[in-house]
PDB file of C-alpha atoms in Angstrom:
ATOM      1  CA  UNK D   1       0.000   0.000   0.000  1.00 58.00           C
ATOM      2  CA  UNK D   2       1.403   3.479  -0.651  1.00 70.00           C
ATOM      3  CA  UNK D   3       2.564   5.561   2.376  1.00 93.00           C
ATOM      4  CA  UNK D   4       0.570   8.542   1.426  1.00 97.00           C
ATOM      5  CA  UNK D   5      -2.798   8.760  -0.099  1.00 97.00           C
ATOM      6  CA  UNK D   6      -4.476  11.102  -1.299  1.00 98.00           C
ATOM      7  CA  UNK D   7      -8.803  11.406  -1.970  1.00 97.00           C
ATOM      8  CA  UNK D   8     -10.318  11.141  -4.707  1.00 97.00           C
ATOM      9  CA  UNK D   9      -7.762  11.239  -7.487  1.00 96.00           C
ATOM     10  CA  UNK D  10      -9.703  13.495 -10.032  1.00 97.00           C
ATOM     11  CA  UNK D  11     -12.655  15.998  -9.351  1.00 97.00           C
ATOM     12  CA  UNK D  12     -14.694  18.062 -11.469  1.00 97.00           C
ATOM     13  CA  UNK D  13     -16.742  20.275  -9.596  1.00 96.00           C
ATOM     14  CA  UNK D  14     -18.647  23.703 -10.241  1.00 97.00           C
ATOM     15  CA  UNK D  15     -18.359  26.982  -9.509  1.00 97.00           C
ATOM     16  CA  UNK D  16     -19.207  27.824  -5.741  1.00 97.00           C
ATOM     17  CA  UNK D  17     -19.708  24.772  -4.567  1.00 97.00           C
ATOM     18  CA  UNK D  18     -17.773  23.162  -2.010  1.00 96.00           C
ATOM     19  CA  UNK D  19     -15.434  20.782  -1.683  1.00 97.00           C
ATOM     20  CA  UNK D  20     -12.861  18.476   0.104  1.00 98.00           C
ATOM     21  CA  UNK D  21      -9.499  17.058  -0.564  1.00 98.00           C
ATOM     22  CA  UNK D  22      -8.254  14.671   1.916  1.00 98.00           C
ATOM     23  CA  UNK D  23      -4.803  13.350   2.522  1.00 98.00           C
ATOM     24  CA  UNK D  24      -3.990  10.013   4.647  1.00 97.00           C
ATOM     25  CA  UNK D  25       0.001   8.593   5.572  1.00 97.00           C
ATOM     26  CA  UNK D  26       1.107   5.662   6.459  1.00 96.00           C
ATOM     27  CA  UNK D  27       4.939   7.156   7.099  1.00 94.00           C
ATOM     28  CA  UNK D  28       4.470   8.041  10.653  1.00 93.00           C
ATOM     29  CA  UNK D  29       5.510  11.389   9.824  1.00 93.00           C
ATOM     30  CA  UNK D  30       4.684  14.771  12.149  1.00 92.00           C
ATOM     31  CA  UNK D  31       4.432  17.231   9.134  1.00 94.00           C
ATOM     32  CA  UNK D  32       2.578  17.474   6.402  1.00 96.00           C
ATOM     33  CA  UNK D  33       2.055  19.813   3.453  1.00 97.00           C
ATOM     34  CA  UNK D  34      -0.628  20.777   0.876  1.00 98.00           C
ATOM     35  CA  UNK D  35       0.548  22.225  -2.566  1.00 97.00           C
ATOM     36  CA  UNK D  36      -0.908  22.867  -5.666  1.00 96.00           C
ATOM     37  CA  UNK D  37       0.971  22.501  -9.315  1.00 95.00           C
ATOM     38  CA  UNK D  38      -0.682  24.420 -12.234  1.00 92.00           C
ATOM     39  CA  UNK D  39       1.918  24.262 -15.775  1.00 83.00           C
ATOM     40  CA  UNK D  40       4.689  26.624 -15.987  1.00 77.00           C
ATOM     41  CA  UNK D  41       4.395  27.722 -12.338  1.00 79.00           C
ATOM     42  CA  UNK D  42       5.929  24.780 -10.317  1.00 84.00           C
ATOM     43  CA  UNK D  43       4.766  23.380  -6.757  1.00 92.00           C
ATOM     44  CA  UNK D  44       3.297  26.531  -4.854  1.00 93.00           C
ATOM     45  CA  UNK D  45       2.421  25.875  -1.042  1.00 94.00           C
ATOM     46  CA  UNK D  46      -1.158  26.205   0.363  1.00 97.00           C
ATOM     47  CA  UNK D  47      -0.771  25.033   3.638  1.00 97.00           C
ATOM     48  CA  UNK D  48       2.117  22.981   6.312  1.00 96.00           C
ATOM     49  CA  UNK D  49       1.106  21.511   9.454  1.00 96.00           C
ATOM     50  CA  UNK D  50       4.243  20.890  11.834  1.00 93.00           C
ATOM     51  CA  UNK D  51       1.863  18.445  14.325  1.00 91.00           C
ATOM     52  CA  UNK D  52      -1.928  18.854  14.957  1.00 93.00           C
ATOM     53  CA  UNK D  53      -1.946  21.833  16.837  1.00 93.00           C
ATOM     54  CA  UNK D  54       0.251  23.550  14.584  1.00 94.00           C
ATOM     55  CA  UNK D  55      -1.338  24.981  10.986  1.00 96.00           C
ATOM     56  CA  UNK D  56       0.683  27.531   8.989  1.00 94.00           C
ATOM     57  CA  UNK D  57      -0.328  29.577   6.205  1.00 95.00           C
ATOM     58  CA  UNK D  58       1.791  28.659   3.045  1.00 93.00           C
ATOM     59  CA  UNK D  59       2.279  31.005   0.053  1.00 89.00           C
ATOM     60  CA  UNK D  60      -0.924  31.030  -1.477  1.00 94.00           C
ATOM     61  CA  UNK D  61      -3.754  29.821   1.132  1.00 96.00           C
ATOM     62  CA  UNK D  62      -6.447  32.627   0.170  1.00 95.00           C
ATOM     63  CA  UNK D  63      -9.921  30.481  -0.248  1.00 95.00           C
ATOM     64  CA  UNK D  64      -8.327  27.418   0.752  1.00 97.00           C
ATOM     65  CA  UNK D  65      -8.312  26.199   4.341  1.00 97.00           C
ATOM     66  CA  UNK D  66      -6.855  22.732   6.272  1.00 98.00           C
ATOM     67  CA  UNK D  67      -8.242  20.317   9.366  1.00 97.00           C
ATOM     68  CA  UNK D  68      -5.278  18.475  10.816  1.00 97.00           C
ATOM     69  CA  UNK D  69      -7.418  15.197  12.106  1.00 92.00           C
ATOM     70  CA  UNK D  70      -5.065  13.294  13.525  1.00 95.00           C
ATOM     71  CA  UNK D  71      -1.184  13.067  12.479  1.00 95.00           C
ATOM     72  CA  UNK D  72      -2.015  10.837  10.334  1.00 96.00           C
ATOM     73  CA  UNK D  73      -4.670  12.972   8.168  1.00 97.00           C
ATOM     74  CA  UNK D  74      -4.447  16.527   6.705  1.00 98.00           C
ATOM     75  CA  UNK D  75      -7.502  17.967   4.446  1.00 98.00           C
ATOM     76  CA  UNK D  76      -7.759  20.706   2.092  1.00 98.00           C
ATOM     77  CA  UNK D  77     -11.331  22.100   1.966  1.00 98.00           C
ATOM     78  CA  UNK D  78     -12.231  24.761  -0.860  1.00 96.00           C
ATOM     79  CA  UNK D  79     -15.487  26.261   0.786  1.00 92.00           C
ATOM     80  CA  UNK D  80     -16.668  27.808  -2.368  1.00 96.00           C
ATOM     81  CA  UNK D  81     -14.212  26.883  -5.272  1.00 96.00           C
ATOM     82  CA  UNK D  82     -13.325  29.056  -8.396  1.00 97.00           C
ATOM     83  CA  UNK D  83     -12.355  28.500 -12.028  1.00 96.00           C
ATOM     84  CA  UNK D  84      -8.761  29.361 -11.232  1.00 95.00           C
ATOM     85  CA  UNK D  85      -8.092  26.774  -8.129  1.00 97.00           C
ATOM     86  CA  UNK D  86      -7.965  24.405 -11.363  1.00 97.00           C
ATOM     87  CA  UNK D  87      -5.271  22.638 -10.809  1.00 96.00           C
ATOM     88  CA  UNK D  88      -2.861  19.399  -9.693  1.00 96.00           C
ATOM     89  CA  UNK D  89      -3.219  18.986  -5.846  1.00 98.00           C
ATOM     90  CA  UNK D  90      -0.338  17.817  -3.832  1.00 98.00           C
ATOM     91  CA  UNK D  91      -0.218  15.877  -0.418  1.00 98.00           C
ATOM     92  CA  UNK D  92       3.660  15.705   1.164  1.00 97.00           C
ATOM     93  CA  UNK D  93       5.345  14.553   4.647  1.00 96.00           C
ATOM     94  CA  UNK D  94       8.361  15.053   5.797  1.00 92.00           C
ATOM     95  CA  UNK D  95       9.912  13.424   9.108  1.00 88.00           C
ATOM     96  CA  UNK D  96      10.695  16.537  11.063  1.00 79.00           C
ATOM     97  CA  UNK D  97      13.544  14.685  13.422  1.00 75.00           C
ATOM     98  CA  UNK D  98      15.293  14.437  10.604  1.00 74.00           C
ATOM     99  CA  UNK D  99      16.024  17.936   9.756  1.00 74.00           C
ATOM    100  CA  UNK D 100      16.654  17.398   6.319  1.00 80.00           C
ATOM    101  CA  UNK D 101      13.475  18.404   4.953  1.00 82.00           C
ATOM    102  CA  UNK D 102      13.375  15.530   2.583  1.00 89.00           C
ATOM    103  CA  UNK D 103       9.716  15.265   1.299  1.00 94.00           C
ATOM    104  CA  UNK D 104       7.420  12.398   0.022  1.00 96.00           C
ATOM    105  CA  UNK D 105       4.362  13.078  -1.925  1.00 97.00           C
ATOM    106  CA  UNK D 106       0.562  11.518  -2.461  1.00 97.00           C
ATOM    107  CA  UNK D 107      -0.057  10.393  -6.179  1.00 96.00           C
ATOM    108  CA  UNK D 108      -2.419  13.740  -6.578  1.00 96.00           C
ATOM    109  CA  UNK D 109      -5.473  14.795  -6.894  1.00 97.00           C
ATOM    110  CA  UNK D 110      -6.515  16.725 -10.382  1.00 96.00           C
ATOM    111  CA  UNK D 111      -9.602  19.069  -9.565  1.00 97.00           C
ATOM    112  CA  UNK D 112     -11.601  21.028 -12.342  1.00 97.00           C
ATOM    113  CA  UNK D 113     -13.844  23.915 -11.018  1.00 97.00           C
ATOM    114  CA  UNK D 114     -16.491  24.546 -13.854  1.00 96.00           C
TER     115      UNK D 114
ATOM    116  CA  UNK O   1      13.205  37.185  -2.069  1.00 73.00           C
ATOM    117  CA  UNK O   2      14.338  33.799  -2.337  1.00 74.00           C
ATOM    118  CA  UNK O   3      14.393  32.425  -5.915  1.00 83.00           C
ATOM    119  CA  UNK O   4      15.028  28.993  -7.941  1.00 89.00           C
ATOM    120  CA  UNK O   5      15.992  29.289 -11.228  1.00 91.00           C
ATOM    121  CA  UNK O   6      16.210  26.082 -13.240  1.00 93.00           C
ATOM    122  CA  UNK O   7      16.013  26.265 -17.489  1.00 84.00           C
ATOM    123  CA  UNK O   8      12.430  26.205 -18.393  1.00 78.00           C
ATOM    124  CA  UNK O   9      13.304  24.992 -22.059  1.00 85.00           C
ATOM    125  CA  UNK O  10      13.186  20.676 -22.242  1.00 91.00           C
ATOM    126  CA  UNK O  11      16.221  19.247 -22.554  1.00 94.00           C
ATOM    127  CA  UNK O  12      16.763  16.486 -25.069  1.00 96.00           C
ATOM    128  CA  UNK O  13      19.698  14.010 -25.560  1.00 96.00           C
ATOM    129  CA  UNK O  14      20.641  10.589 -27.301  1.00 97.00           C
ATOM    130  CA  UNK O  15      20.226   7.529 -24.862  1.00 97.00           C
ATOM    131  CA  UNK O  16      23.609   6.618 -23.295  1.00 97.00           C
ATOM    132  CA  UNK O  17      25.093  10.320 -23.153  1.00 97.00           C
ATOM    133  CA  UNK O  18      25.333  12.547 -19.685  1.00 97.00           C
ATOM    134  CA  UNK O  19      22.174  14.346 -18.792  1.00 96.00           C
ATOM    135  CA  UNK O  20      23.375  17.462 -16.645  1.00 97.00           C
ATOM    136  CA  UNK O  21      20.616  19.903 -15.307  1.00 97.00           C
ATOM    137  CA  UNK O  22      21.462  23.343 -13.784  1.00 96.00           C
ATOM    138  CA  UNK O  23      19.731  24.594 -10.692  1.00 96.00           C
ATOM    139  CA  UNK O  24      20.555  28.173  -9.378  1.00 95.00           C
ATOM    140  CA  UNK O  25      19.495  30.198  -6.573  1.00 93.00           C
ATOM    141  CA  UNK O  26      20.101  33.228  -5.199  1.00 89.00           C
ATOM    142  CA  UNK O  27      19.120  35.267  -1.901  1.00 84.00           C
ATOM    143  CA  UNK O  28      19.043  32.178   0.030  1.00 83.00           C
ATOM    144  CA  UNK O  29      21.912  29.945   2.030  1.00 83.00           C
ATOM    145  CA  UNK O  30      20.227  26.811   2.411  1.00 84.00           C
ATOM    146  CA  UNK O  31      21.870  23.936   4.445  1.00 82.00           C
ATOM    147  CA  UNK O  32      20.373  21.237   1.928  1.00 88.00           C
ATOM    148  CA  UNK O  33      19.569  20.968  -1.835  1.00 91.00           C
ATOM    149  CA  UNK O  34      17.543  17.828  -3.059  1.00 94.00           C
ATOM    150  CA  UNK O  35      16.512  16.713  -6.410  1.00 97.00           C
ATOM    151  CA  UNK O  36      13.397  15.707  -7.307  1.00 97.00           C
ATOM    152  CA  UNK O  37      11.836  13.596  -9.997  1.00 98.00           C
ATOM    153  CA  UNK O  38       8.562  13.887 -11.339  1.00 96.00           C
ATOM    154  CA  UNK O  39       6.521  11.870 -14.416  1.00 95.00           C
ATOM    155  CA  UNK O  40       3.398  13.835 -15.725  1.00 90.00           C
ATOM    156  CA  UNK O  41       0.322  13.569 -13.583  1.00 88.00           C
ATOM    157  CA  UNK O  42       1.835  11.640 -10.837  1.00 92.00           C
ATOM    158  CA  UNK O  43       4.011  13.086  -7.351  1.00 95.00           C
ATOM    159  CA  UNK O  44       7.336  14.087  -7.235  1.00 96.00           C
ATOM    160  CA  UNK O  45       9.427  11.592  -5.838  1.00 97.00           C
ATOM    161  CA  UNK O  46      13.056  11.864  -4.066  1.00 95.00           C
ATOM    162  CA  UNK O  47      16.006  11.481  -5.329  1.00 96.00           C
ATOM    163  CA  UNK O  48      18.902  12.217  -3.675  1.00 95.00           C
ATOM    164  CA  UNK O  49      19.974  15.486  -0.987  1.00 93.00           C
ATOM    165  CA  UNK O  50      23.280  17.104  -1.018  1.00 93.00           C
ATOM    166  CA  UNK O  51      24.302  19.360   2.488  1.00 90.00           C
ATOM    167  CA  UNK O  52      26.019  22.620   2.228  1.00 88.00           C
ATOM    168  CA  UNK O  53      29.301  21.143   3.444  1.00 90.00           C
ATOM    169  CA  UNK O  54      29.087  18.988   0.532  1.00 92.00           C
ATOM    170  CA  UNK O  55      30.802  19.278  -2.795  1.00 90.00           C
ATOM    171  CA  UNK O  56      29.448  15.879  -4.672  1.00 95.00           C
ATOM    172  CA  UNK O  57      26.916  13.175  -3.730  1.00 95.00           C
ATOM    173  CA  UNK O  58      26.541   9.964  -6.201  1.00 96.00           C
ATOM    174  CA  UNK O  59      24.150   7.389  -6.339  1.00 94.00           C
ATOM    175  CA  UNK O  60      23.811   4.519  -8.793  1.00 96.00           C
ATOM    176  CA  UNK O  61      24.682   6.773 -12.211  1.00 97.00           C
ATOM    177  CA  UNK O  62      23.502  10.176 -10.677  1.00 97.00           C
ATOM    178  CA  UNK O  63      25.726  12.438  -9.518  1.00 97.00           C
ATOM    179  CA  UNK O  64      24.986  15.828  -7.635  1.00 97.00           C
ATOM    180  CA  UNK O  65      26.902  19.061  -7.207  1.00 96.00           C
ATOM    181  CA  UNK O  66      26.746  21.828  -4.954  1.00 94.00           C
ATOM    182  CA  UNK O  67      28.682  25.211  -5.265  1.00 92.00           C
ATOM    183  CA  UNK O  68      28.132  27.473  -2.241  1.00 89.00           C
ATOM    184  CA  UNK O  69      29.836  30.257  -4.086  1.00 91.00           C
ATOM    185  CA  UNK O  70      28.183  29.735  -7.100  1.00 93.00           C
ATOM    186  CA  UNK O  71      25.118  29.176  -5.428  1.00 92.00           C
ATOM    187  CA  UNK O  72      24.014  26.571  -8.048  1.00 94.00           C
ATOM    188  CA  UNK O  73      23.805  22.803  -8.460  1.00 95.00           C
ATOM    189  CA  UNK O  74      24.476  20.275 -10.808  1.00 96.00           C
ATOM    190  CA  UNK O  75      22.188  17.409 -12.040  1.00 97.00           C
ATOM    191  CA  UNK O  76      24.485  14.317 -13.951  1.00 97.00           C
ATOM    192  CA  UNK O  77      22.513  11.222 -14.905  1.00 97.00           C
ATOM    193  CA  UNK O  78      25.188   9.157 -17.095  1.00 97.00           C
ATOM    194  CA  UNK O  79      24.408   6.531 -19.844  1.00 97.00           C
ATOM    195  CA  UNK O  80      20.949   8.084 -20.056  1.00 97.00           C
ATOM    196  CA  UNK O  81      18.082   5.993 -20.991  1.00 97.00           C
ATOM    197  CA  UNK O  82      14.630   6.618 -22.190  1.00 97.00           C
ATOM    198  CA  UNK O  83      13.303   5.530 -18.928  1.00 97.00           C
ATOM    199  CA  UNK O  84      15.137   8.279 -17.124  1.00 98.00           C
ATOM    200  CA  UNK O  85      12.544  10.662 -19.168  1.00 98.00           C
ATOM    201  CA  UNK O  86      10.967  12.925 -16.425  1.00 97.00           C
ATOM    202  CA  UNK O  87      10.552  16.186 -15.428  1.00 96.00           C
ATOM    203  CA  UNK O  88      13.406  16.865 -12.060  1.00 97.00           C
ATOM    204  CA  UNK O  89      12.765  19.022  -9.830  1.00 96.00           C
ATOM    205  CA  UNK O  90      15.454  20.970  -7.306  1.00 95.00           C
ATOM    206  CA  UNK O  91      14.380  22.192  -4.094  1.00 93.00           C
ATOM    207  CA  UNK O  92      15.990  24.056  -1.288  1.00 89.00           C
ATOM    208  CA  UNK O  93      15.751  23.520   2.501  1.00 83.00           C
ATOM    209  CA  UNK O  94      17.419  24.612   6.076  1.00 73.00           C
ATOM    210  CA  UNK O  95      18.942  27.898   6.553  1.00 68.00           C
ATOM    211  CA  UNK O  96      17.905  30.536   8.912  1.00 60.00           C
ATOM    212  CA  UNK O  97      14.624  31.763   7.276  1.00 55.00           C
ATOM    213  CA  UNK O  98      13.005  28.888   5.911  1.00 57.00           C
ATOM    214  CA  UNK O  99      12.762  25.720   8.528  1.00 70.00           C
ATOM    215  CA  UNK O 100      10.812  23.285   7.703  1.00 77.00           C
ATOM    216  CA  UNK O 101       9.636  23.982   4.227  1.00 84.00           C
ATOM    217  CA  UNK O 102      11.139  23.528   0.714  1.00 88.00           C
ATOM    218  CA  UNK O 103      11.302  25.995  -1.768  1.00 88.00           C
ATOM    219  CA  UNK O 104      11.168  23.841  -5.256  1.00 91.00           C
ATOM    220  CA  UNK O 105      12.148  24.979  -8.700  1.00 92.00           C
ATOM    221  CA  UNK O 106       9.677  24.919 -11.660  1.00 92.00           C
ATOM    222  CA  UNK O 107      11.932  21.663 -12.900  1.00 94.00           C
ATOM    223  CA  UNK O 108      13.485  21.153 -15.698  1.00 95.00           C
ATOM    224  CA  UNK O 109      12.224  18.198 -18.684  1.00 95.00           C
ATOM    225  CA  UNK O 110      14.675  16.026 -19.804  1.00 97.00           C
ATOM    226  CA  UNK O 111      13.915  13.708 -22.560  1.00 97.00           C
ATOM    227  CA  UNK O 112      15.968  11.189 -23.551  1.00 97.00           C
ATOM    228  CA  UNK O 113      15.767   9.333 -27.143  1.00 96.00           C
ATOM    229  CA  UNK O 114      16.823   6.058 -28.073  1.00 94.00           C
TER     230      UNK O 114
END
Protein backbone atom coordinates (compact mmCIF):
# COMPACT_ATOMS: atom_id res chain seq x y z
CA UNK A 1 0.00 0.00 0.00
CA UNK A 2 1.40 3.48 -0.65
CA UNK A 3 2.56 5.56 2.38
CA UNK A 4 0.57 8.54 1.43
CA UNK A 5 -2.80 8.76 -0.10
CA UNK A 6 -4.48 11.10 -1.30
CA UNK A 7 -8.80 11.41 -1.97
CA UNK A 8 -10.32 11.14 -4.71
CA UNK A 9 -7.76 11.24 -7.49
CA UNK A 10 -9.70 13.50 -10.03
CA UNK A 11 -12.66 16.00 -9.35
CA UNK A 12 -14.69 18.06 -11.47
CA UNK A 13 -16.74 20.27 -9.60
CA UNK A 14 -18.65 23.70 -10.24
CA UNK A 15 -18.36 26.98 -9.51
CA UNK A 16 -19.21 27.82 -5.74
CA UNK A 17 -19.71 24.77 -4.57
CA UNK A 18 -17.77 23.16 -2.01
CA UNK A 19 -15.43 20.78 -1.68
CA UNK A 20 -12.86 18.48 0.10
CA UNK A 21 -9.50 17.06 -0.56
CA UNK A 22 -8.25 14.67 1.92
CA UNK A 23 -4.80 13.35 2.52
CA UNK A 24 -3.99 10.01 4.65
CA UNK A 25 0.00 8.59 5.57
CA UNK A 26 1.11 5.66 6.46
CA UNK A 27 4.94 7.16 7.10
CA UNK A 28 4.47 8.04 10.65
CA UNK A 29 5.51 11.39 9.82
CA UNK A 30 4.68 14.77 12.15
CA UNK A 31 4.43 17.23 9.13
CA UNK A 32 2.58 17.47 6.40
CA UNK A 33 2.05 19.81 3.45
CA UNK A 34 -0.63 20.78 0.88
CA UNK A 35 0.55 22.22 -2.57
CA UNK A 36 -0.91 22.87 -5.67
CA UNK A 37 0.97 22.50 -9.31
CA UNK A 38 -0.68 24.42 -12.23
CA UNK A 39 1.92 24.26 -15.78
CA UNK A 40 4.69 26.62 -15.99
CA UNK A 41 4.40 27.72 -12.34
CA UNK A 42 5.93 24.78 -10.32
CA UNK A 43 4.77 23.38 -6.76
CA UNK A 44 3.30 26.53 -4.85
CA UNK A 45 2.42 25.88 -1.04
CA UNK A 46 -1.16 26.21 0.36
CA UNK A 47 -0.77 25.03 3.64
CA UNK A 48 2.12 22.98 6.31
CA UNK A 49 1.11 21.51 9.45
CA UNK A 50 4.24 20.89 11.83
CA UNK A 51 1.86 18.44 14.32
CA UNK A 52 -1.93 18.85 14.96
CA UNK A 53 -1.95 21.83 16.84
CA UNK A 54 0.25 23.55 14.58
CA UNK A 55 -1.34 24.98 10.99
CA UNK A 56 0.68 27.53 8.99
CA UNK A 57 -0.33 29.58 6.20
CA UNK A 58 1.79 28.66 3.05
CA UNK A 59 2.28 31.00 0.05
CA UNK A 60 -0.92 31.03 -1.48
CA UNK A 61 -3.75 29.82 1.13
CA UNK A 62 -6.45 32.63 0.17
CA UNK A 63 -9.92 30.48 -0.25
CA UNK A 64 -8.33 27.42 0.75
CA UNK A 65 -8.31 26.20 4.34
CA UNK A 66 -6.86 22.73 6.27
CA UNK A 67 -8.24 20.32 9.37
CA UNK A 68 -5.28 18.48 10.82
CA UNK A 69 -7.42 15.20 12.11
CA UNK A 70 -5.06 13.29 13.53
CA UNK A 71 -1.18 13.07 12.48
CA UNK A 72 -2.02 10.84 10.33
CA UNK A 73 -4.67 12.97 8.17
CA UNK A 74 -4.45 16.53 6.71
CA UNK A 75 -7.50 17.97 4.45
CA UNK A 76 -7.76 20.71 2.09
CA UNK A 77 -11.33 22.10 1.97
CA UNK A 78 -12.23 24.76 -0.86
CA UNK A 79 -15.49 26.26 0.79
CA UNK A 80 -16.67 27.81 -2.37
CA UNK A 81 -14.21 26.88 -5.27
CA UNK A 82 -13.32 29.06 -8.40
CA UNK A 83 -12.35 28.50 -12.03
CA UNK A 84 -8.76 29.36 -11.23
CA UNK A 85 -8.09 26.77 -8.13
CA UNK A 86 -7.97 24.41 -11.36
CA UNK A 87 -5.27 22.64 -10.81
CA UNK A 88 -2.86 19.40 -9.69
CA UNK A 89 -3.22 18.99 -5.85
CA UNK A 90 -0.34 17.82 -3.83
CA UNK A 91 -0.22 15.88 -0.42
CA UNK A 92 3.66 15.71 1.16
CA UNK A 93 5.34 14.55 4.65
CA UNK A 94 8.36 15.05 5.80
CA UNK A 95 9.91 13.42 9.11
CA UNK A 96 10.69 16.54 11.06
CA UNK A 97 13.54 14.68 13.42
CA UNK A 98 15.29 14.44 10.60
CA UNK A 99 16.02 17.94 9.76
CA UNK A 100 16.65 17.40 6.32
CA UNK A 101 13.48 18.40 4.95
CA UNK A 102 13.37 15.53 2.58
CA UNK A 103 9.72 15.27 1.30
CA UNK A 104 7.42 12.40 0.02
CA UNK A 105 4.36 13.08 -1.92
CA UNK A 106 0.56 11.52 -2.46
CA UNK A 107 -0.06 10.39 -6.18
CA UNK A 108 -2.42 13.74 -6.58
CA UNK A 109 -5.47 14.80 -6.89
CA UNK A 110 -6.51 16.72 -10.38
CA UNK A 111 -9.60 19.07 -9.57
CA UNK A 112 -11.60 21.03 -12.34
CA UNK A 113 -13.84 23.91 -11.02
CA UNK A 114 -16.49 24.55 -13.85
CA UNK B 1 13.20 37.18 -2.07
CA UNK B 2 14.34 33.80 -2.34
CA UNK B 3 14.39 32.43 -5.92
CA UNK B 4 15.03 28.99 -7.94
CA UNK B 5 15.99 29.29 -11.23
CA UNK B 6 16.21 26.08 -13.24
CA UNK B 7 16.01 26.27 -17.49
CA UNK B 8 12.43 26.20 -18.39
CA UNK B 9 13.30 24.99 -22.06
CA UNK B 10 13.19 20.68 -22.24
CA UNK B 11 16.22 19.25 -22.55
CA UNK B 12 16.76 16.49 -25.07
CA UNK B 13 19.70 14.01 -25.56
CA UNK B 14 20.64 10.59 -27.30
CA UNK B 15 20.23 7.53 -24.86
CA UNK B 16 23.61 6.62 -23.30
CA UNK B 17 25.09 10.32 -23.15
CA UNK B 18 25.33 12.55 -19.69
CA UNK B 19 22.17 14.35 -18.79
CA UNK B 20 23.38 17.46 -16.65
CA UNK B 21 20.62 19.90 -15.31
CA UNK B 22 21.46 23.34 -13.78
CA UNK B 23 19.73 24.59 -10.69
CA UNK B 24 20.55 28.17 -9.38
CA UNK B 25 19.50 30.20 -6.57
CA UNK B 26 20.10 33.23 -5.20
CA UNK B 27 19.12 35.27 -1.90
CA UNK B 28 19.04 32.18 0.03
CA UNK B 29 21.91 29.95 2.03
CA UNK B 30 20.23 26.81 2.41
CA UNK B 31 21.87 23.94 4.44
CA UNK B 32 20.37 21.24 1.93
CA UNK B 33 19.57 20.97 -1.83
CA UNK B 34 17.54 17.83 -3.06
CA UNK B 35 16.51 16.71 -6.41
CA UNK B 36 13.40 15.71 -7.31
CA UNK B 37 11.84 13.60 -10.00
CA UNK B 38 8.56 13.89 -11.34
CA UNK B 39 6.52 11.87 -14.42
CA UNK B 40 3.40 13.83 -15.72
CA UNK B 41 0.32 13.57 -13.58
CA UNK B 42 1.83 11.64 -10.84
CA UNK B 43 4.01 13.09 -7.35
CA UNK B 44 7.34 14.09 -7.24
CA UNK B 45 9.43 11.59 -5.84
CA UNK B 46 13.06 11.86 -4.07
CA UNK B 47 16.01 11.48 -5.33
CA UNK B 48 18.90 12.22 -3.68
CA UNK B 49 19.97 15.49 -0.99
CA UNK B 50 23.28 17.10 -1.02
CA UNK B 51 24.30 19.36 2.49
CA UNK B 52 26.02 22.62 2.23
CA UNK B 53 29.30 21.14 3.44
CA UNK B 54 29.09 18.99 0.53
CA UNK B 55 30.80 19.28 -2.79
CA UNK B 56 29.45 15.88 -4.67
CA UNK B 57 26.92 13.18 -3.73
CA UNK B 58 26.54 9.96 -6.20
CA UNK B 59 24.15 7.39 -6.34
CA UNK B 60 23.81 4.52 -8.79
CA UNK B 61 24.68 6.77 -12.21
CA UNK B 62 23.50 10.18 -10.68
CA UNK B 63 25.73 12.44 -9.52
CA UNK B 64 24.99 15.83 -7.64
CA UNK B 65 26.90 19.06 -7.21
CA UNK B 66 26.75 21.83 -4.95
CA UNK B 67 28.68 25.21 -5.27
CA UNK B 68 28.13 27.47 -2.24
CA UNK B 69 29.84 30.26 -4.09
CA UNK B 70 28.18 29.73 -7.10
CA UNK B 71 25.12 29.18 -5.43
CA UNK B 72 24.01 26.57 -8.05
CA UNK B 73 23.81 22.80 -8.46
CA UNK B 74 24.48 20.28 -10.81
CA UNK B 75 22.19 17.41 -12.04
CA UNK B 76 24.49 14.32 -13.95
CA UNK B 77 22.51 11.22 -14.91
CA UNK B 78 25.19 9.16 -17.10
CA UNK B 79 24.41 6.53 -19.84
CA UNK B 80 20.95 8.08 -20.06
CA UNK B 81 18.08 5.99 -20.99
CA UNK B 82 14.63 6.62 -22.19
CA UNK B 83 13.30 5.53 -18.93
CA UNK B 84 15.14 8.28 -17.12
CA UNK B 85 12.54 10.66 -19.17
CA UNK B 86 10.97 12.92 -16.43
CA UNK B 87 10.55 16.19 -15.43
CA UNK B 88 13.41 16.86 -12.06
CA UNK B 89 12.76 19.02 -9.83
CA UNK B 90 15.45 20.97 -7.31
CA UNK B 91 14.38 22.19 -4.09
CA UNK B 92 15.99 24.06 -1.29
CA UNK B 93 15.75 23.52 2.50
CA UNK B 94 17.42 24.61 6.08
CA UNK B 95 18.94 27.90 6.55
CA UNK B 96 17.90 30.54 8.91
CA UNK B 97 14.62 31.76 7.28
CA UNK B 98 13.01 28.89 5.91
CA UNK B 99 12.76 25.72 8.53
CA UNK B 100 10.81 23.29 7.70
CA UNK B 101 9.64 23.98 4.23
CA UNK B 102 11.14 23.53 0.71
CA UNK B 103 11.30 25.99 -1.77
CA UNK B 104 11.17 23.84 -5.26
CA UNK B 105 12.15 24.98 -8.70
CA UNK B 106 9.68 24.92 -11.66
CA UNK B 107 11.93 21.66 -12.90
CA UNK B 108 13.48 21.15 -15.70
CA UNK B 109 12.22 18.20 -18.68
CA UNK B 110 14.67 16.03 -19.80
CA UNK B 111 13.92 13.71 -22.56
CA UNK B 112 15.97 11.19 -23.55
CA UNK B 113 15.77 9.33 -27.14
CA UNK B 114 16.82 6.06 -28.07
Amino acid sequence: DADVTQTPRNRITKTGKRIMLECSQTKGHDRMYWYRQDPGLGLRLIYYSFDVKDINKGEISDGYSVSRQAQAKFSLSLESAIPNQTALYFCATSDGTQGTDTQYFGPGTRLTVL
Amino acid sequence: SQKIEQNSEALNIQEGKTATLTCNYTNYSPAYLQWYRQDPGRGPVFLLLIRENEKEKRKERLKVTFDTTLKQSLFHITASQPADSATYLCALAGGSSNTGKLIFGQGTTLQVKP
